[in-house]
Amino acid sequence: MSIPMTMPLAFPASDNVNDSTVFDTVMDELRVPRTGAGRPRRRPDADIADKAYSSRAIRQVLRRRGIQAVTPERTDQKANRLRRGKAGGRQPAFDRELYKARNVVERCFNRLKQFRAIATRFDELATRCKAGVHLAALILWLREPTQDPLSDRP
């Protein structure tokens, strides 16, 4: 299965900054390719993320944009919500079946981490790190074997 490489890459200015702080930047640069003709969409159907992106602010951004949030609730957030009782609100919706598709993203990250400079965050400048990720993604894409649809051999 091939993953379209249209996901924008936004890197924090330093290692001390959380990745979720650049969430708005990533969402602004996001383009979802269409299967047919036409320009790419700017709004995906769903955002499948891990627990690090479970904050109330991120969920509000997604809700405002009309994007379904498929993110499990962190245990500390659940405990705080339950502690507050009725004032804590209801549990956020979570589609367990759709979340299973996240493994494709994790496998892509693991393949990118095969490149030492990316795995160790060797580059100090965000632009160089972004260029390295683009280069690694291109190398992985070119390495992927292609199969002739009419051939019976892999």
JSON list of C-alpha atoms in Angstrom, two decimals, residues 10-106:
[
{"chain": "A", "resi": 10, "resn": "ALA", "atom": "CA", "xyz": [6.24, 21.29, 10.23]},
{"chain": "A", "resi": 11, "resn": "PHE", "atom": "CA", "xyz": [9.05, 21.17, 12.72]},
{"chain": "A", "resi": 12, "resn": "PRO", "atom": "CA", "xyz": [9.29, 23.02, 16.01]},
{"chain": "A", "resi": 13, "resn": "ALA", "atom": "CA", "xyz": [12.05, 25.62, 16.20]},
{"chain": "A", "resi": 14, "resn": "SER", "atom": "CA", "xyz": [13.80, 23.70, 18.98]},
{"chain": "A", "resi": 15, "resn": "ASP", "atom": "CA", "xyz": [13.60, 20.32, 20.66]},
{"chain": "A", "resi": 16, "resn": "ASN", "atom": "CA", "xyz": [12.01, 21.91, 23.74]},
{"chain": "A", "resi": 17, "resn": "VAL", "atom": "CA", "xyz": [8.82, 22.73, 21.85]},
{"chain": "A", "resi": 18, "resn": "ASN", "atom": "CA", "xyz": [6.01, 20.18, 21.71]},
{"chain": "A", "resi": 19, "resn": "ASP", "atom": "CA", "xyz": [4.94, 18.96, 18.27]},
{"chain": "A", "resi": 20, "resn": "SER", "atom": "CA", "xyz": [1.33, 19.85, 19.04]},
{"chain": "A", "resi": 21, "resn": "THR", "atom": "CA", "xyz": [2.23, 23.56, 19.04]},
{"chain": "A", "resi": 22, "resn": "VAL", "atom": "CA", "xyz": [2.67, 23.44, 15.26]},
{"chain": "A", "resi": 23, "resn": "PHE", "atom": "CA", "xyz": [-0.66, 21.67, 14.74]},
{"chain": "A", "resi": 24, "resn": "ASP", "atom": "CA", "xyz": [-2.31, 24.77, 13.26]},
{"chain": "A", "resi": 25, "resn": "THR", "atom": "CA", "xyz": [0.58, 25.22, 10.81]},
{"chain": "A", "resi": 26, "resn": "VAL", "atom": "CA", "xyz": [0.28, 21.61, 9.65]},
{"chain": "A", "resi": 27, "resn": "MET", "atom": "CA", "xyz": [-3.48, 21.91, 9.22]},
{"chain": "A", "resi": 28, "resn": "ASP", "atom": "CA", "xyz": [-3.08, 25.14, 7.21]},
{"chain": "A", "resi": 29, "resn": "GLU", "atom": "CA", "xyz": [-0.62, 23.49, 4.81]},
{"chain": "A", "resi": 30, "resn": "LEU", "atom": "CA", "xyz": [-2.53, 20.22, 4.46]},
{"chain": "A", "resi": 31, "resn": "ARG", "atom": "CA", "xyz": [-3.69, 19.17, 1.00]},
{"chain": "A", "resi": 32, "resn": "VAL", "atom": "CA", "xyz": [-5.71, 16.00, 0.36]},
{"chain": "A", "resi": 33, "resn": "PRO", "atom": "CA", "xyz": [-5.35, 14.83, -3.26]},
{"chain": "A", "resi": 34, "resn": "ARG", "atom": "CA", "xyz": [-8.49, 13.96, -5.18]},
{"chain": "A", "resi": 35, "resn": "THR", "atom": "CA", "xyz": [-8.80, 10.65, -6.99]},
{"chain": "A", "resi": 36, "resn": "GLY", "atom": "CA", "xyz": [-10.02, 12.37, -10.14]},
{"chain": "A", "resi": 37, "resn": "ALA", "atom": "CA", "xyz": [-9.46, 15.79, -11.61]},
{"chain": "A", "resi": 38, "resn": "GLY", "atom": "CA", "xyz": [-9.58, 18.91, -9.48]},
{"chain": "A", "resi": 39, "resn": "ARG", "atom": "CA", "xyz": [-7.53, 20.78, -6.99]},
{"chain": "A", "resi": 40, "resn": "PRO", "atom": "CA", "xyz": [-6.69, 19.12, -3.67]},
{"chain": "A", "resi": 41, "resn": "ARG", "atom": "CA", "xyz": [-9.06, 19.48, -0.75]},
{"chain": "A", "resi": 42, "resn": "ARG", "atom": "CA", "xyz": [-7.93, 21.48, 2.27]},
{"chain": "A", "resi": 43, "resn": "ARG", "atom": "CA", "xyz": [-10.14, 19.61, 4.73]},
{"chain": "A", "resi": 44, "resn": "PRO", "atom": "CA", "xyz": [-9.67, 15.87, 5.36]},
{"chain": "A", "resi": 45, "resn": "ASP", "atom": "CA", "xyz": [-12.56, 13.70, 6.50]},
{"chain": "A", "resi": 46, "resn": "ALA", "atom": "CA", "xyz": [-10.84, 12.70, 9.75]},
{"chain": "A", "resi": 47, "resn": "ASP", "atom": "CA", "xyz": [-7.72, 13.32, 11.80]},
{"chain": "A", "resi": 48, "resn": "ILE", "atom": "CA", "xyz": [-6.30, 10.08, 13.21]},
{"chain": "A", "resi": 49, "resn": "ALA", "atom": "CA", "xyz": [-3.81, 11.00, 15.92]},
{"chain": "A", "resi": 50, "resn": "ASP", "atom": "CA", "xyz": [-2.28, 9.50, 19.04]},
{"chain": "A", "resi": 51, "resn": "LYS", "atom": "CA", "xyz": [-2.92, 10.57, 22.62]},
{"chain": "A", "resi": 52, "resn": "ALA", "atom": "CA", "xyz": [-0.41, 13.43, 22.42]},
{"chain": "A", "resi": 53, "resn": "TYR", "atom": "CA", "xyz": [-2.92, 15.32, 20.24]},
{"chain": "A", "resi": 54, "resn": "SER", "atom": "CA", "xyz": [-5.86, 14.81, 22.59]},
{"chain": "A", "resi": 55, "resn": "SER", "atom": "CA", "xyz": [-5.93, 18.33, 24.01]},
{"chain": "A", "resi": 56, "resn": "ARG", "atom": "CA", "xyz": [-9.10, 20.39, 24.19]},
{"chain": "A", "resi": 57, "resn": "ALA", "atom": "CA", "xyz": [-7.56, 23.09, 21.98]},
{"chain": "A", "resi": 58, "resn": "ILE", "atom": "CA", "xyz": [-6.77, 20.66, 19.16]},
{"chain": "A", "resi": 59, "resn": "ARG", "atom": "CA", "xyz": [-10.23, 19.11, 19.37]},
{"chain": "A", "resi": 60, "resn": "GLN", "atom": "CA", "xyz": [-11.78, 22.60, 19.13]},
{"chain": "A", "resi": 61, "resn": "VAL", "atom": "CA", "xyz": [-9.69, 23.43, 16.04]},
{"chain": "A", "resi": 62, "resn": "LEU", "atom": "CA", "xyz": [-10.81, 20.20, 14.37]},
{"chain": "A", "resi": 63, "resn": "ARG", "atom": "CA", "xyz": [-14.45, 20.78, 15.35]},
{"chain": "A", "resi": 64, "resn": "ARG", "atom": "CA", "xyz": [-14.32, 24.33, 13.96]},
{"chain": "A", "resi": 65, "resn": "ARG", "atom": "CA", "xyz": [-12.97, 23.02, 10.65]},
{"chain": "A", "resi": 66, "resn": "GLY", "atom": "CA", "xyz": [-15.54, 20.21, 10.48]},
{"chain": "A", "resi": 67, "resn": "ILE", "atom": "CA", "xyz": [-12.97, 17.41, 10.77]},
{"chain": "A", "resi": 68, "resn": "GLN", "atom": "CA", "xyz": [-13.72, 14.25, 12.74]},
{"chain": "A", "resi": 69, "resn": "ALA", "atom": "CA", "xyz": [-11.20, 13.76, 15.57]},
{"chain": "A", "resi": 70, "resn": "VAL", "atom": "CA", "xyz": [-10.18, 10.11, 15.98]},
{"chain": "A", "resi": 71, "resn": "THR", "atom": "CA", "xyz": [-7.94, 10.44, 19.01]},
{"chain": "A", "resi": 72, "resn": "PRO", "atom": "CA", "xyz": [-8.08, 8.37, 22.20]},
{"chain": "A", "resi": 73, "resn": "GLU", "atom": "CA", "xyz": [-8.54, 10.29, 25.42]},
{"chain": "A", "resi": 74, "resn": "ARG", "atom": "CA", "xyz": [-5.53, 10.40, 27.76]},
{"chain": "A", "resi": 75, "resn": "THR", "atom": "CA", "xyz": [-6.04, 8.79, 31.17]},
{"chain": "A", "resi": 76, "resn": "ASP", "atom": "CA", "xyz": [-5.30, 12.03, 33.05]},
{"chain": "A", "resi": 77, "resn": "GLN", "atom": "CA", "xyz": [-7.88, 13.90, 30.94]},
{"chain": "A", "resi": 78, "resn": "LYS", "atom": "CA", "xyz": [-10.43, 11.17, 31.58]},
{"chain": "A", "resi": 79, "resn": "ALA", "atom": "CA", "xyz": [-9.76, 11.31, 35.34]},
{"chain": "A", "resi": 80, "resn": "ASN", "atom": "CA", "xyz": [-10.12, 15.12, 35.36]},
{"chain": "A", "resi": 81, "resn": "ARG", "atom": "CA", "xyz": [-13.36, 14.93, 33.39]},
{"chain": "A", "resi": 82, "resn": "LEU", "atom": "CA", "xyz": [-14.81, 12.31, 35.73]},
{"chain": "A", "resi": 83, "resn": "ARG", "atom": "CA", "xyz": [-13.63, 14.23, 38.81]},
{"chain": "A", "resi": 84, "resn": "ARG", "atom": "CA", "xyz": [-15.56, 17.30, 37.66]},
{"chain": "A", "resi": 85, "resn": "GLY", "atom": "CA", "xyz": [-18.79, 15.31, 37.35]},
{"chain": "A", "resi": 86, "resn": "LYS", "atom": "CA", "xyz": [-21.47, 16.87, 35.13]},
{"chain": "A", "resi": 87, "resn": "ALA", "atom": "CA", "xyz": [-19.32, 19.97, 34.66]},
{"chain": "A", "resi": 88, "resn": "GLY", "atom": "CA", "xyz": [-16.63, 17.77, 33.07]},
{"chain": "A", "resi": 89, "resn": "GLY", "atom": "CA", "xyz": [-18.73, 17.19, 29.99]},
{"chain": "A", "resi": 90, "resn": "ARG", "atom": "CA", "xyz": [-19.19, 14.01, 28.03]},
{"chain": "A", "resi": 91, "resn": "GLN", "atom": "CA", "xyz": [-16.56, 11.64, 26.72]},
{"chain": "A", "resi": 92, "resn": "PRO", "atom": "CA", "xyz": [-15.23, 12.61, 23.26]},
{"chain": "A", "resi": 93, "resn": "ALA", "atom": "CA", "xyz": [-16.37, 10.37, 20.42]},
{"chain": "A", "resi": 94, "resn": "PHE", "atom": "CA", "xyz": [-13.82, 7.75, 19.41]},
{"chain": "A", "resi": 95, "resn": "ASP", "atom": "CA", "xyz": [-14.05, 5.45, 16.38]},
{"chain": "A", "resi": 96, "resn": "ARG", "atom": "CA", "xyz": [-11.98, 2.40, 17.32]},
{"chain": "A", "resi": 97, "resn": "GLU", "atom": "CA", "xyz": [-12.21, 0.81, 13.84]},
{"chain": "A", "resi": 98, "resn": "LEU", "atom": "CA", "xyz": [-11.00, 3.96, 12.07]},
{"chain": "A", "resi": 99, "resn": "TYR", "atom": "CA", "xyz": [-8.16, 4.34, 14.62]},
{"chain": "A", "resi": 100, "resn": "LYS", "atom": "CA", "xyz": [-6.79, 0.95, 13.51]},
{"chain": "A", "resi": 101, "resn": "ALA", "atom": "CA", "xyz": [-5.71, 2.61, 10.24]},
{"chain": "A", "resi": 102, "resn": "ARG", "atom": "CA", "xyz": [-3.13, 4.59, 12.23]},
{"chain": "A", "resi": 103, "resn": "ASN", "atom": "CA", "xyz": [-0.65, 1.71, 11.92]},
{"chain": "A", "resi": 104, "resn": "VAL", "atom": "CA", "xyz": [0.07, 2.85, 8.34]},
{"chain": "A", "resi": 105, "resn": "VAL", "atom": "CA", "xyz": [1.35, 6.17, 9.68]},
{"chain": "A", "resi": 106, "resn": "GLU", "atom": "CA", "xyz": [3.42, 4.49, 12.38]}
]
